[in-house]
């Protein structure tokens, strides 16, 4: 169960153990989720024709965007406003749920209309699947766990969701379903059940004495804080997935399926950065109030950056083998794109932690400016890169975008007097670790 909120006052300049524990729990859950996702993609690639598989991955990407649209910054604002003020949680969650209900239903209209207008095969199934982000209104109850970086129960629920999605896909595979839309419904059903279960297990903690009943937060004030964060997150999800639109329009569904396998591999690599960012926000907020955010950023960002350099160097020479051994020879064409995405991984490991620092400060304008700038760069670059370089151009554009985001975050933090401790921080070990991983992995590639 979440511990008393006064624990925040005792947090020191060291990265709290609960940050590493919370990150580890989420990574372990993500490893399980990644294994389930890998199995889902493999089963779908075996049962579906390559163009149909491409459409399947396209809508998986679109639903990831829908998650950000439904969130619209409500999760981050809920943590900001209740982590050290538990008496406000009832009112904050009441308002946040109203926002998520509206954005979730708007997402249904958007996706359903698009599938219908494009006359997508199985568009009614796609419409049904698009309802699952509406259940993110229930997911907000887990704020009680996020505030204390107590991720055991949320991770367990997500693991169950991944398992349920995989079971649904297995049943469709056994039934020899050759259309992608029912597979989307199976994946969405798992997430829906997880959101309901997460609300059920969180609810008892919300009625404890320290979580007093309170009036709903004023909507205008809540939206003023949430919308810039929500738009920032939406821009980030858009520039992460919008290359799907360019690839599908210029190259077709088959290349899209190859590219999205490479993107999924990158998404598995960046999970530590993603979950460290989720876990560390309350601690960063406390360190900012104590005037020690700069030191906190360096203590977390540096080891993650060095680990990313080592891992990226190790995977670089094995790109073709990874794709061939996992999904087959027809996916090897995505290897050049995967290498650009590996470079983007390094930028993400640095940029995600820096962006979390900006959220802790509360500079929502900077967040929005960085995300909007990244989206603009991504769209403009993809207009040229995809027609001229194919899916490799999409990977290159992703790297340029993530590099811009990381550099933009550094500039934004410096305006608040916060910068990474570059001197004596041994950041130079990053290229050394990349080269070492590359050399060792090259020997393995020769043997393979």
Tab-separated table of C-alpha atoms in Angstrom:
chain	number	residue	atom	x	y	z
A	1	UNK	CA	0.000	0.000	0.000
A	2	UNK	CA	1.155	3.581	-0.554
A	3	UNK	CA	3.005	5.012	2.415
A	4	UNK	CA	2.393	8.340	4.104
A	5	UNK	CA	2.872	11.418	1.941
A	6	UNK	CA	5.233	12.960	4.478
A	7	UNK	CA	7.930	10.678	3.094
A	8	UNK	CA	8.652	13.400	0.536
A	9	UNK	CA	10.174	15.563	3.217
A	10	UNK	CA	12.812	12.924	3.952
A	11	UNK	CA	14.022	12.442	0.395
A	12	UNK	CA	17.675	13.445	-0.006
A	13	UNK	CA	19.844	14.427	-2.948
A	14	UNK	CA	20.473	10.745	-3.684
A	15	UNK	CA	18.150	9.057	-6.171
A	16	UNK	CA	15.604	7.394	-3.832
A	17	UNK	CA	15.621	3.621	-3.835
A	18	UNK	CA	11.929	3.688	-4.635
A	19	UNK	CA	12.742	5.431	-7.954
A	20	UNK	CA	15.058	2.596	-8.981
A	21	UNK	CA	12.658	0.008	-7.548
A	22	UNK	CA	9.701	1.579	-9.310
A	23	UNK	CA	11.652	1.734	-12.550
A	24	UNK	CA	12.782	-1.873	-12.162
A	25	UNK	CA	9.241	-3.067	-11.509
A	26	UNK	CA	7.971	-1.233	-14.555
A	27	UNK	CA	10.811	-2.512	-16.709
A	28	UNK	CA	10.130	-6.077	-15.605
A	29	UNK	CA	6.472	-5.529	-16.404
A	30	UNK	CA	7.443	-3.997	-19.727
A	31	UNK	CA	9.689	-6.967	-20.517
A	32	UNK	CA	6.685	-9.201	-20.003
A	33	UNK	CA	4.575	-6.797	-22.050
A	34	UNK	CA	7.254	-6.675	-24.759
A	35	UNK	CA	7.337	-10.470	-24.875
A	36	UNK	CA	3.557	-10.509	-25.276
A	37	UNK	CA	3.719	-7.781	-27.932
A	38	UNK	CA	6.439	-9.671	-29.770
A	39	UNK	CA	4.283	-12.797	-29.724
A	40	UNK	CA	1.264	-10.782	-30.921
A	41	UNK	CA	3.221	-9.256	-33.800
A	42	UNK	CA	4.786	-12.578	-34.721
A	43	UNK	CA	1.441	-14.371	-34.745
A	44	UNK	CA	-0.136	-11.555	-36.756
A	45	UNK	CA	2.747	-11.539	-39.258
A	46	UNK	CA	2.356	-15.305	-39.697
A	47	UNK	CA	-1.399	-15.205	-40.203
A	48	UNK	CA	-1.804	-11.916	-42.125
A	49	UNK	CA	-0.527	-10.968	-45.553
A	50	UNK	CA	2.212	-8.321	-45.345
A	51	UNK	CA	-0.066	-5.410	-46.460
A	52	UNK	CA	-2.685	-6.496	-43.889
A	53	UNK	CA	0.042	-6.744	-41.249
A	54	UNK	CA	1.065	-3.203	-42.166
A	55	UNK	CA	-2.498	-1.986	-41.581
A	56	UNK	CA	-2.529	-3.790	-38.238
A	57	UNK	CA	0.641	-2.016	-37.071
A	58	UNK	CA	-0.723	1.289	-38.421
A	59	UNK	CA	-3.758	1.114	-36.158
A	60	UNK	CA	-1.666	-0.017	-33.202
A	61	UNK	CA	0.321	3.193	-33.715
A	62	UNK	CA	-2.880	5.216	-34.015
A	63	UNK	CA	-4.196	3.769	-30.755
A	64	UNK	CA	-0.945	4.733	-29.025
A	65	UNK	CA	-1.663	8.272	-30.211
A	66	UNK	CA	-5.231	7.948	-28.894
A	67	UNK	CA	-3.846	7.111	-25.455
A	68	UNK	CA	-2.004	10.439	-25.392
A	69	UNK	CA	-5.076	12.260	-26.689
A	70	UNK	CA	-7.275	10.750	-23.976
A	71	UNK	CA	-4.716	11.589	-21.287
A	72	UNK	CA	-4.383	15.273	-22.333
A	73	UNK	CA	-2.018	15.994	-19.470
A	74	UNK	CA	-4.461	14.925	-16.766
A	75	UNK	CA	-2.198	12.243	-15.287
A	76	UNK	CA	0.761	14.565	-14.811
A	77	UNK	CA	-1.359	17.362	-13.358
A	78	UNK	CA	-3.005	14.912	-10.961
A	79	UNK	CA	0.428	13.922	-9.620
A	80	UNK	CA	1.619	17.533	-9.454
A	81	UNK	CA	-1.393	18.630	-7.416
A	82	UNK	CA	-1.838	15.689	-5.069
A	83	UNK	CA	1.618	14.208	-4.385
A	84	UNK	CA	2.133	16.499	-1.396
A	85	UNK	CA	-1.527	17.411	-0.857
A	86	UNK	CA	-3.462	14.114	-0.535
A	87	UNK	CA	-6.511	15.924	0.773
A	88	UNK	CA	-7.076	17.275	-2.781
A	89	UNK	CA	-7.066	13.917	-4.564
A	90	UNK	CA	-10.843	13.376	-4.687
A	91	UNK	CA	-11.509	16.769	-6.256
A	92	UNK	CA	-8.585	16.564	-8.661
A	93	UNK	CA	-9.557	13.110	-9.902
A	94	UNK	CA	-13.202	14.129	-10.342
A	95	UNK	CA	-12.217	16.927	-12.701
A	96	UNK	CA	-9.553	14.855	-14.458
A	97	UNK	CA	-12.058	12.099	-15.161
A	98	UNK	CA	-14.460	14.540	-16.796
A	99	UNK	CA	-11.690	15.687	-19.104
A	100	UNK	CA	-10.661	12.147	-20.015
A	101	UNK	CA	-14.236	11.106	-20.719
A	102	UNK	CA	-14.624	13.911	-23.253
A	103	UNK	CA	-11.256	13.357	-24.937
A	104	UNK	CA	-11.798	9.591	-25.023
A	105	UNK	CA	-15.145	9.970	-26.781
A	106	UNK	CA	-13.681	12.489	-29.219
A	107	UNK	CA	-11.040	9.922	-30.062
A	108	UNK	CA	-13.748	7.381	-30.843
A	109	UNK	CA	-15.388	9.825	-33.233
A	110	UNK	CA	-12.060	10.655	-34.869
A	111	UNK	CA	-10.898	7.077	-35.437
A	112	UNK	CA	-14.316	5.739	-36.333
A	113	UNK	CA	-14.884	8.501	-38.875
A	114	UNK	CA	-11.453	7.979	-40.431
A	115	UNK	CA	-11.896	4.216	-40.745
A	116	UNK	CA	-15.347	4.695	-42.246
A	117	UNK	CA	-14.284	7.407	-44.707
A	118	UNK	CA	-11.263	5.371	-45.825
A	119	UNK	CA	-13.544	2.342	-46.173
A	120	UNK	CA	-11.055	0.277	-44.220
A	121	UNK	CA	-11.761	-3.460	-44.197
A	122	UNK	CA	-13.443	-4.259	-40.889
A	123	UNK	CA	-14.007	-0.597	-39.999
A	124	UNK	CA	-16.744	-1.533	-37.531
A	125	UNK	CA	-14.237	-3.642	-35.589
A	126	UNK	CA	-11.829	-0.707	-35.634
A	127	UNK	CA	-14.560	1.564	-34.275
A	128	UNK	CA	-15.268	-0.912	-31.479
A	129	UNK	CA	-11.578	-1.120	-30.553
A	130	UNK	CA	-11.299	2.682	-30.431
A	131	UNK	CA	-13.600	2.782	-27.386
A	132	UNK	CA	-10.928	1.404	-25.047
A	133	UNK	CA	-9.212	4.797	-24.363
A	134	UNK	CA	-12.482	5.904	-22.740
A	135	UNK	CA	-11.654	3.512	-19.880
A	136	UNK	CA	-8.574	5.624	-19.106
A	137	UNK	CA	-11.002	7.631	-16.958
A	138	UNK	CA	-10.812	4.720	-14.516
A	139	UNK	CA	-7.037	4.450	-14.740
A	140	UNK	CA	-6.703	7.802	-12.941
A	141	UNK	CA	-7.455	6.049	-9.653
A	142	UNK	CA	-3.877	4.709	-9.778
A	143	UNK	CA	-2.646	8.241	-8.973
A	144	UNK	CA	-2.601	7.095	-5.351
A	145	UNK	CA	0.178	4.652	-6.281
A	146	UNK	CA	2.054	6.965	-8.653
A	147	UNK	CA	2.391	9.642	-5.967
A	148	UNK	CA	4.377	7.279	-3.790
A	149	UNK	CA	6.249	5.603	-6.647
A	150	UNK	CA	4.545	2.365	-5.584
A	151	UNK	CA	4.253	0.558	-8.899
A	152	UNK	CA	3.720	-3.058	-7.860
A	153	UNK	CA	-0.055	-3.130	-8.337
A	154	UNK	CA	-0.183	-0.989	-11.528
A	155	UNK	CA	2.546	-3.126	-13.093
A	156	UNK	CA	0.677	-6.307	-12.185
A	157	UNK	CA	-2.480	-4.991	-13.833
A	158	UNK	CA	-0.568	-4.079	-16.993
A	159	UNK	CA	1.003	-7.539	-17.063
A	160	UNK	CA	-2.451	-9.081	-16.875
A	161	UNK	CA	-3.585	-6.805	-19.713
A	162	UNK	CA	-0.726	-7.945	-21.937
A	163	UNK	CA	-1.514	-11.575	-21.186
A	164	UNK	CA	-5.206	-11.096	-21.982
A	165	UNK	CA	-4.397	-9.371	-25.276
A	166	UNK	CA	-2.064	-12.199	-26.227
A	167	UNK	CA	-4.665	-14.821	-25.344
A	168	UNK	CA	-7.188	-13.050	-27.568
A	169	UNK	CA	-4.732	-12.958	-30.471
A	170	UNK	CA	-3.862	-16.628	-29.982
A	171	UNK	CA	-7.552	-17.534	-30.193
A	172	UNK	CA	-7.886	-15.546	-33.424
A	173	UNK	CA	-4.727	-17.180	-34.789
A	174	UNK	CA	-6.068	-20.642	-34.003
A	175	UNK	CA	-9.366	-19.668	-35.637
A	176	UNK	CA	-7.390	-18.724	-38.787
A	177	UNK	CA	-8.667	-15.147	-38.932
A	178	UNK	CA	-6.930	-13.384	-41.828
A	179	UNK	CA	-8.238	-9.829	-41.333
A	180	UNK	CA	-6.330	-7.376	-39.077
A	181	UNK	CA	-9.288	-5.582	-37.464
A	182	UNK	CA	-10.324	-8.401	-35.065
A	183	UNK	CA	-6.746	-8.577	-33.832
A	184	UNK	CA	-7.007	-4.890	-32.903
A	185	UNK	CA	-10.120	-5.626	-30.843
A	186	UNK	CA	-8.270	-8.402	-29.001
A	187	UNK	CA	-5.407	-6.051	-28.092
A	188	UNK	CA	-7.801	-3.289	-27.030
A	189	UNK	CA	-9.861	-5.686	-24.899
A	190	UNK	CA	-6.832	-6.523	-22.766
A	191	UNK	CA	-6.153	-2.845	-22.049
A	192	UNK	CA	-9.814	-2.234	-21.238
A	193	UNK	CA	-9.913	-5.021	-18.659
A	194	UNK	CA	-6.672	-3.748	-17.089
A	195	UNK	CA	-8.051	-0.226	-16.634
A	196	UNK	CA	-11.170	-1.589	-14.938
A	197	UNK	CA	-9.132	-3.847	-12.645
A	198	UNK	CA	-6.710	-1.035	-11.794
A	199	UNK	CA	-9.612	1.156	-10.708
A	200	UNK	CA	-11.043	-1.619	-8.578
A	201	UNK	CA	-7.812	-2.284	-6.674
A	202	UNK	CA	-7.048	1.440	-6.270
A	203	UNK	CA	-10.446	2.466	-4.954
A	204	UNK	CA	-10.010	1.177	-1.371
A	205	UNK	CA	-6.971	3.419	-0.873
A	206	UNK	CA	-8.864	6.475	-2.103
A	207	UNK	CA	-11.363	6.253	0.764
A	208	UNK	CA	-8.734	6.231	3.512
A	209	UNK	CA	-8.864	9.027	6.071
A	210	UNK	CA	-5.981	11.017	4.626
A	211	UNK	CA	-7.756	11.265	1.269
A	212	UNK	CA	-10.481	13.615	2.387
A	213	UNK	CA	-13.500	14.407	0.273
A	214	UNK	CA	-13.054	17.652	-1.602
A	215	UNK	CA	-14.917	19.676	-4.181
A	216	UNK	CA	-13.921	19.129	-7.828
A	217	UNK	CA	-11.041	21.291	-8.985
A	218	UNK	CA	-12.199	24.314	-11.000
A	219	UNK	CA	-12.275	23.147	-14.597
A	220	UNK	CA	-10.758	26.306	-16.088
A	221	UNK	CA	-7.817	26.235	-13.701
A	222	UNK	CA	-7.274	22.505	-14.257
A	223	UNK	CA	-7.379	22.828	-18.042
A	224	UNK	CA	-4.929	25.730	-17.936
A	225	UNK	CA	-2.378	23.361	-16.430
A	226	UNK	CA	-3.364	20.185	-18.266
A	227	UNK	CA	-3.832	21.361	-21.852
A	228	UNK	CA	-0.224	22.555	-22.441
A	229	UNK	CA	1.071	19.272	-21.007
A	230	UNK	CA	-1.525	17.337	-22.973
A	231	UNK	CA	-0.659	19.082	-26.221
A	232	UNK	CA	3.029	18.480	-25.507
A	233	UNK	CA	2.399	14.777	-25.025
A	234	UNK	CA	0.177	14.702	-28.083
A	235	UNK	CA	2.850	16.388	-30.191
A	236	UNK	CA	5.406	13.878	-28.900
A	237	UNK	CA	3.192	10.940	-29.794
A	238	UNK	CA	2.427	12.529	-33.158
A	239	UNK	CA	6.048	13.015	-34.158
A	240	UNK	CA	6.800	9.495	-32.926
A	241	UNK	CA	4.104	7.879	-35.071
A	242	UNK	CA	3.270	10.303	-37.895
A	243	UNK	CA	5.851	8.712	-40.167
A	244	UNK	CA	3.283	5.902	-40.475
A	245	UNK	CA	1.095	8.268	-42.504
A	246	UNK	CA	3.966	9.215	-44.821
A	247	UNK	CA	5.135	5.641	-45.337
A	248	UNK	CA	1.620	4.372	-45.977
A	249	UNK	CA	0.885	7.215	-48.416
A	250	UNK	CA	4.170	7.113	-50.353
A	251	UNK	CA	5.313	3.486	-50.046
A	252	UNK	CA	2.288	1.361	-49.129
A	253	UNK	CA	1.295	-1.040	-46.366
A	254	UNK	CA	4.027	-3.664	-46.860
A	255	UNK	CA	7.002	-1.304	-46.175
A	256	UNK	CA	5.016	0.105	-43.252
A	257	UNK	CA	4.855	-3.338	-41.668
A	258	UNK	CA	8.644	-3.716	-41.987
A	259	UNK	CA	9.297	-0.264	-40.547
A	260	UNK	CA	6.974	-0.712	-37.586
A	261	UNK	CA	8.791	-3.867	-36.548
A	262	UNK	CA	11.966	-1.756	-36.290
A	263	UNK	CA	10.063	0.900	-34.353
A	264	UNK	CA	8.761	-1.721	-31.941
A	265	UNK	CA	12.310	-2.899	-31.337
A	266	UNK	CA	13.317	0.672	-30.501
A	267	UNK	CA	10.305	1.048	-28.194
A	268	UNK	CA	11.510	-1.985	-26.243
A	269	UNK	CA	14.969	-0.463	-25.904
A	270	UNK	CA	13.700	2.869	-24.558
A	271	UNK	CA	11.444	1.391	-21.898
A	272	UNK	CA	13.921	2.051	-19.075
A	273	UNK	CA	13.977	5.759	-19.988
A	274	UNK	CA	10.191	5.886	-20.191
A	275	UNK	CA	9.589	4.268	-16.844
A	276	UNK	CA	12.387	6.082	-15.066
A	277	UNK	CA	10.692	9.303	-16.187
A	278	UNK	CA	7.350	8.145	-14.797
A	279	UNK	CA	8.866	7.082	-11.482
A	280	UNK	CA	11.103	10.085	-10.890
A	281	UNK	CA	8.663	12.988	-11.313
A	282	UNK	CA	7.668	13.295	-7.609
A	283	UNK	CA	11.341	13.224	-6.548
A	284	UNK	CA	12.326	15.804	-9.178
A	285	UNK	CA	9.522	18.051	-7.933
A	286	UNK	CA	10.849	17.745	-4.371
A	287	UNK	CA	14.430	18.431	-5.517
A	288	UNK	CA	13.306	21.509	-7.451
A	289	UNK	CA	11.639	22.902	-4.347
A	290	UNK	CA	14.877	22.233	-2.446
A	291	UNK	CA	16.930	24.003	-5.126
A	292	UNK	CA	18.818	20.821	-6.059
A	293	UNK	CA	17.216	19.733	-9.331
A	294	UNK	CA	20.467	20.151	-11.272
A	295	UNK	CA	22.242	17.542	-9.192
A	296	UNK	CA	19.248	15.208	-9.311
A	297	UNK	CA	19.092	15.379	-13.103
A	298	UNK	CA	22.755	14.489	-13.471
A	299	UNK	CA	22.570	11.615	-11.003
A	300	UNK	CA	19.819	9.947	-13.009
A	301	UNK	CA	20.510	11.041	-16.592
A	302	UNK	CA	24.203	10.135	-16.660
A	303	UNK	CA	23.965	6.389	-15.902
A	304	UNK	CA	20.990	6.011	-18.243
A	305	UNK	CA	22.852	7.812	-21.049
A	306	UNK	CA	25.931	5.621	-20.616
A	307	UNK	CA	23.844	2.439	-20.581
A	308	UNK	CA	22.035	3.532	-23.745
A	309	UNK	CA	25.340	4.141	-25.541
A	310	UNK	CA	26.623	0.682	-24.615
A	311	UNK	CA	23.407	-1.086	-25.631
A	312	UNK	CA	23.088	0.821	-28.896
A	313	UNK	CA	26.664	0.026	-29.870
A	314	UNK	CA	26.050	-3.659	-29.154
A	315	UNK	CA	22.899	-3.853	-31.265
A	316	UNK	CA	24.211	-1.832	-34.230
A	317	UNK	CA	26.093	-4.606	-36.106
A	318	UNK	CA	23.322	-7.116	-35.412
A	319	UNK	CA	20.464	-5.143	-36.984
A	320	UNK	CA	19.993	-7.471	-39.962
A	321	UNK	CA	20.306	-10.602	-37.857
A	322	UNK	CA	17.824	-9.371	-35.268
A	323	UNK	CA	15.170	-8.683	-37.895
A	324	UNK	CA	15.827	-11.896	-39.794
A	325	UNK	CA	15.827	-14.171	-36.777
A	326	UNK	CA	12.712	-12.640	-35.238
A	327	UNK	CA	10.377	-11.893	-38.149
A	328	UNK	CA	11.996	-13.393	-41.234
A	329	UNK	CA	14.165	-12.447	-44.202
A	330	UNK	CA	11.529	-10.140	-45.721
A	331	UNK	CA	11.995	-7.737	-42.766
A	332	UNK	CA	15.772	-7.331	-43.207
A	333	UNK	CA	15.102	-4.328	-45.467
A	334	UNK	CA	14.285	-2.364	-42.307
A	335	UNK	CA	17.866	-2.674	-40.955
A	336	UNK	CA	19.066	0.784	-42.175
A	337	UNK	CA	15.999	2.380	-40.564
A	338	UNK	CA	16.643	0.432	-37.367
A	339	UNK	CA	20.181	1.847	-37.128
A	340	UNK	CA	18.850	5.406	-37.247
A	341	UNK	CA	16.315	4.440	-34.590
A	342	UNK	CA	19.140	3.112	-32.421
A	343	UNK	CA	20.774	6.539	-32.560
A	344	UNK	CA	17.418	8.056	-31.649
A	345	UNK	CA	17.390	5.763	-28.604
A	346	UNK	CA	20.445	7.510	-27.151
A	347	UNK	CA	18.799	10.906	-27.599
A	348	UNK	CA	15.597	9.642	-25.968
A	349	UNK	CA	17.436	8.375	-22.881
A	350	UNK	CA	18.848	11.836	-22.317
A	351	UNK	CA	15.885	13.882	-23.493
A	352	UNK	CA	13.186	12.040	-21.540
A	353	UNK	CA	14.880	12.713	-18.202
A	354	UNK	CA	15.456	16.368	-19.069
A	355	UNK	CA	11.827	16.779	-20.124
A	356	UNK	CA	10.719	15.310	-16.798
A	357	UNK	CA	12.810	17.993	-15.113
A	358	UNK	CA	10.894	20.634	-17.057
A	359	UNK	CA	7.591	19.089	-15.936
A	360	UNK	CA	8.823	19.149	-12.321
A	361	UNK	CA	9.580	22.860	-12.671
A	362	UNK	CA	6.138	23.432	-14.158
A	363	UNK	CA	7.323	25.176	-17.339
A	364	UNK	CA	4.486	23.961	-19.540
A	365	UNK	CA	5.176	26.572	-22.218
A	366	UNK	CA	8.681	25.211	-22.745
A	367	UNK	CA	7.317	21.658	-22.912
A	368	UNK	CA	4.822	22.653	-25.557
A	369	UNK	CA	7.375	24.652	-27.560
A	370	UNK	CA	9.829	21.737	-27.609
A	371	UNK	CA	7.182	19.186	-28.583
A	372	UNK	CA	5.689	21.454	-31.259
A	373	UNK	CA	9.163	22.165	-32.640
A	374	UNK	CA	9.913	18.435	-32.769
A	375	UNK	CA	6.646	17.801	-34.592
A	376	UNK	CA	7.378	20.551	-37.136
A	377	UNK	CA	10.868	19.171	-37.826
A	378	UNK	CA	9.512	15.658	-38.162
A	379	UNK	CA	6.748	16.579	-40.604
A	380	UNK	CA	8.943	18.774	-42.807
A	381	UNK	CA	11.759	16.205	-42.885
A	382	UNK	CA	9.415	13.308	-43.647
A	383	UNK	CA	7.981	15.139	-46.647
A	384	UNK	CA	11.446	14.912	-48.215
A	385	UNK	CA	13.008	11.869	-46.561
A	386	UNK	CA	10.332	9.211	-47.102
A	387	UNK	CA	9.872	9.733	-50.872
A	388	UNK	CA	13.652	9.935	-51.437
A	389	UNK	CA	15.055	7.477	-48.881
A	390	UNK	CA	12.114	5.223	-48.074
A	391	UNK	CA	11.761	3.819	-44.569
A	392	UNK	CA	15.408	4.634	-43.853
A	393	UNK	CA	14.455	8.294	-44.268
A	394	UNK	CA	11.712	7.877	-41.680
A	395	UNK	CA	14.241	6.451	-39.230
A	396	UNK	CA	16.665	9.304	-39.900
A	397	UNK	CA	13.881	11.826	-39.316
A	398	UNK	CA	13.067	10.216	-35.966
A	399	UNK	CA	16.695	10.602	-34.893
A	400	UNK	CA	16.803	14.273	-35.909
A	401	UNK	CA	13.563	14.905	-34.036
A	402	UNK	CA	14.702	13.256	-30.799
A	403	UNK	CA	18.051	15.064	-30.985
A	404	UNK	CA	16.212	18.382	-31.282
A	405	UNK	CA	14.024	17.492	-28.282
A	406	UNK	CA	17.026	16.663	-26.095
A	407	UNK	CA	18.862	19.850	-27.060
A	408	UNK	CA	15.698	21.918	-26.639
A	409	UNK	CA	15.207	20.501	-23.145
A	410	UNK	CA	18.770	21.485	-22.225
A	411	UNK	CA	18.148	25.051	-23.368
A	412	UNK	CA	14.822	25.267	-21.520
A	413	UNK	CA	16.355	24.022	-18.275
A	414	UNK	CA	19.269	26.440	-18.560
A	415	UNK	CA	16.766	29.307	-18.558
A	416	UNK	CA	15.827	28.206	-15.045
A	417	UNK	CA	19.450	27.989	-13.969
A	418	UNK	CA	19.489	24.201	-14.263
A	419	UNK	CA	22.069	22.350	-16.341
A	420	UNK	CA	23.704	18.946	-16.330
A	421	UNK	CA	27.000	18.613	-14.490
A	422	UNK	CA	29.134	18.055	-17.574
A	423	UNK	CA	32.537	18.627	-15.951
A	424	UNK	CA	33.865	15.598	-14.124
A	425	UNK	CA	30.702	13.691	-14.936
A	426	UNK	CA	32.410	11.175	-17.193
A	427	UNK	CA	29.911	11.756	-19.956
A	428	UNK	CA	32.742	11.112	-22.423
A	429	UNK	CA	32.449	7.420	-21.538
A	430	UNK	CA	29.320	7.297	-23.709
A	431	UNK	CA	31.189	7.159	-27.058
A	432	UNK	CA	33.730	4.783	-25.497
A	433	UNK	CA	30.994	2.398	-24.392
A	434	UNK	CA	29.308	2.650	-27.797
A	435	UNK	CA	32.560	1.721	-29.556
A	436	UNK	CA	33.216	-1.138	-27.126
A	437	UNK	CA	29.740	-2.566	-27.601
A	438	UNK	CA	30.085	-2.189	-31.369
A	439	UNK	CA	33.433	-4.037	-31.415
A	440	UNK	CA	32.232	-6.937	-29.289
A	441	UNK	CA	28.985	-7.258	-31.167
A	442	UNK	CA	30.787	-7.176	-34.533
A	443	UNK	CA	32.684	-10.300	-33.501
A	444	UNK	CA	29.391	-11.981	-32.682
A	445	UNK	CA	27.935	-10.888	-36.039
A	446	UNK	CA	30.884	-12.479	-37.866
A	447	UNK	CA	30.330	-15.741	-36.022
A	448	UNK	CA	26.627	-15.674	-36.880
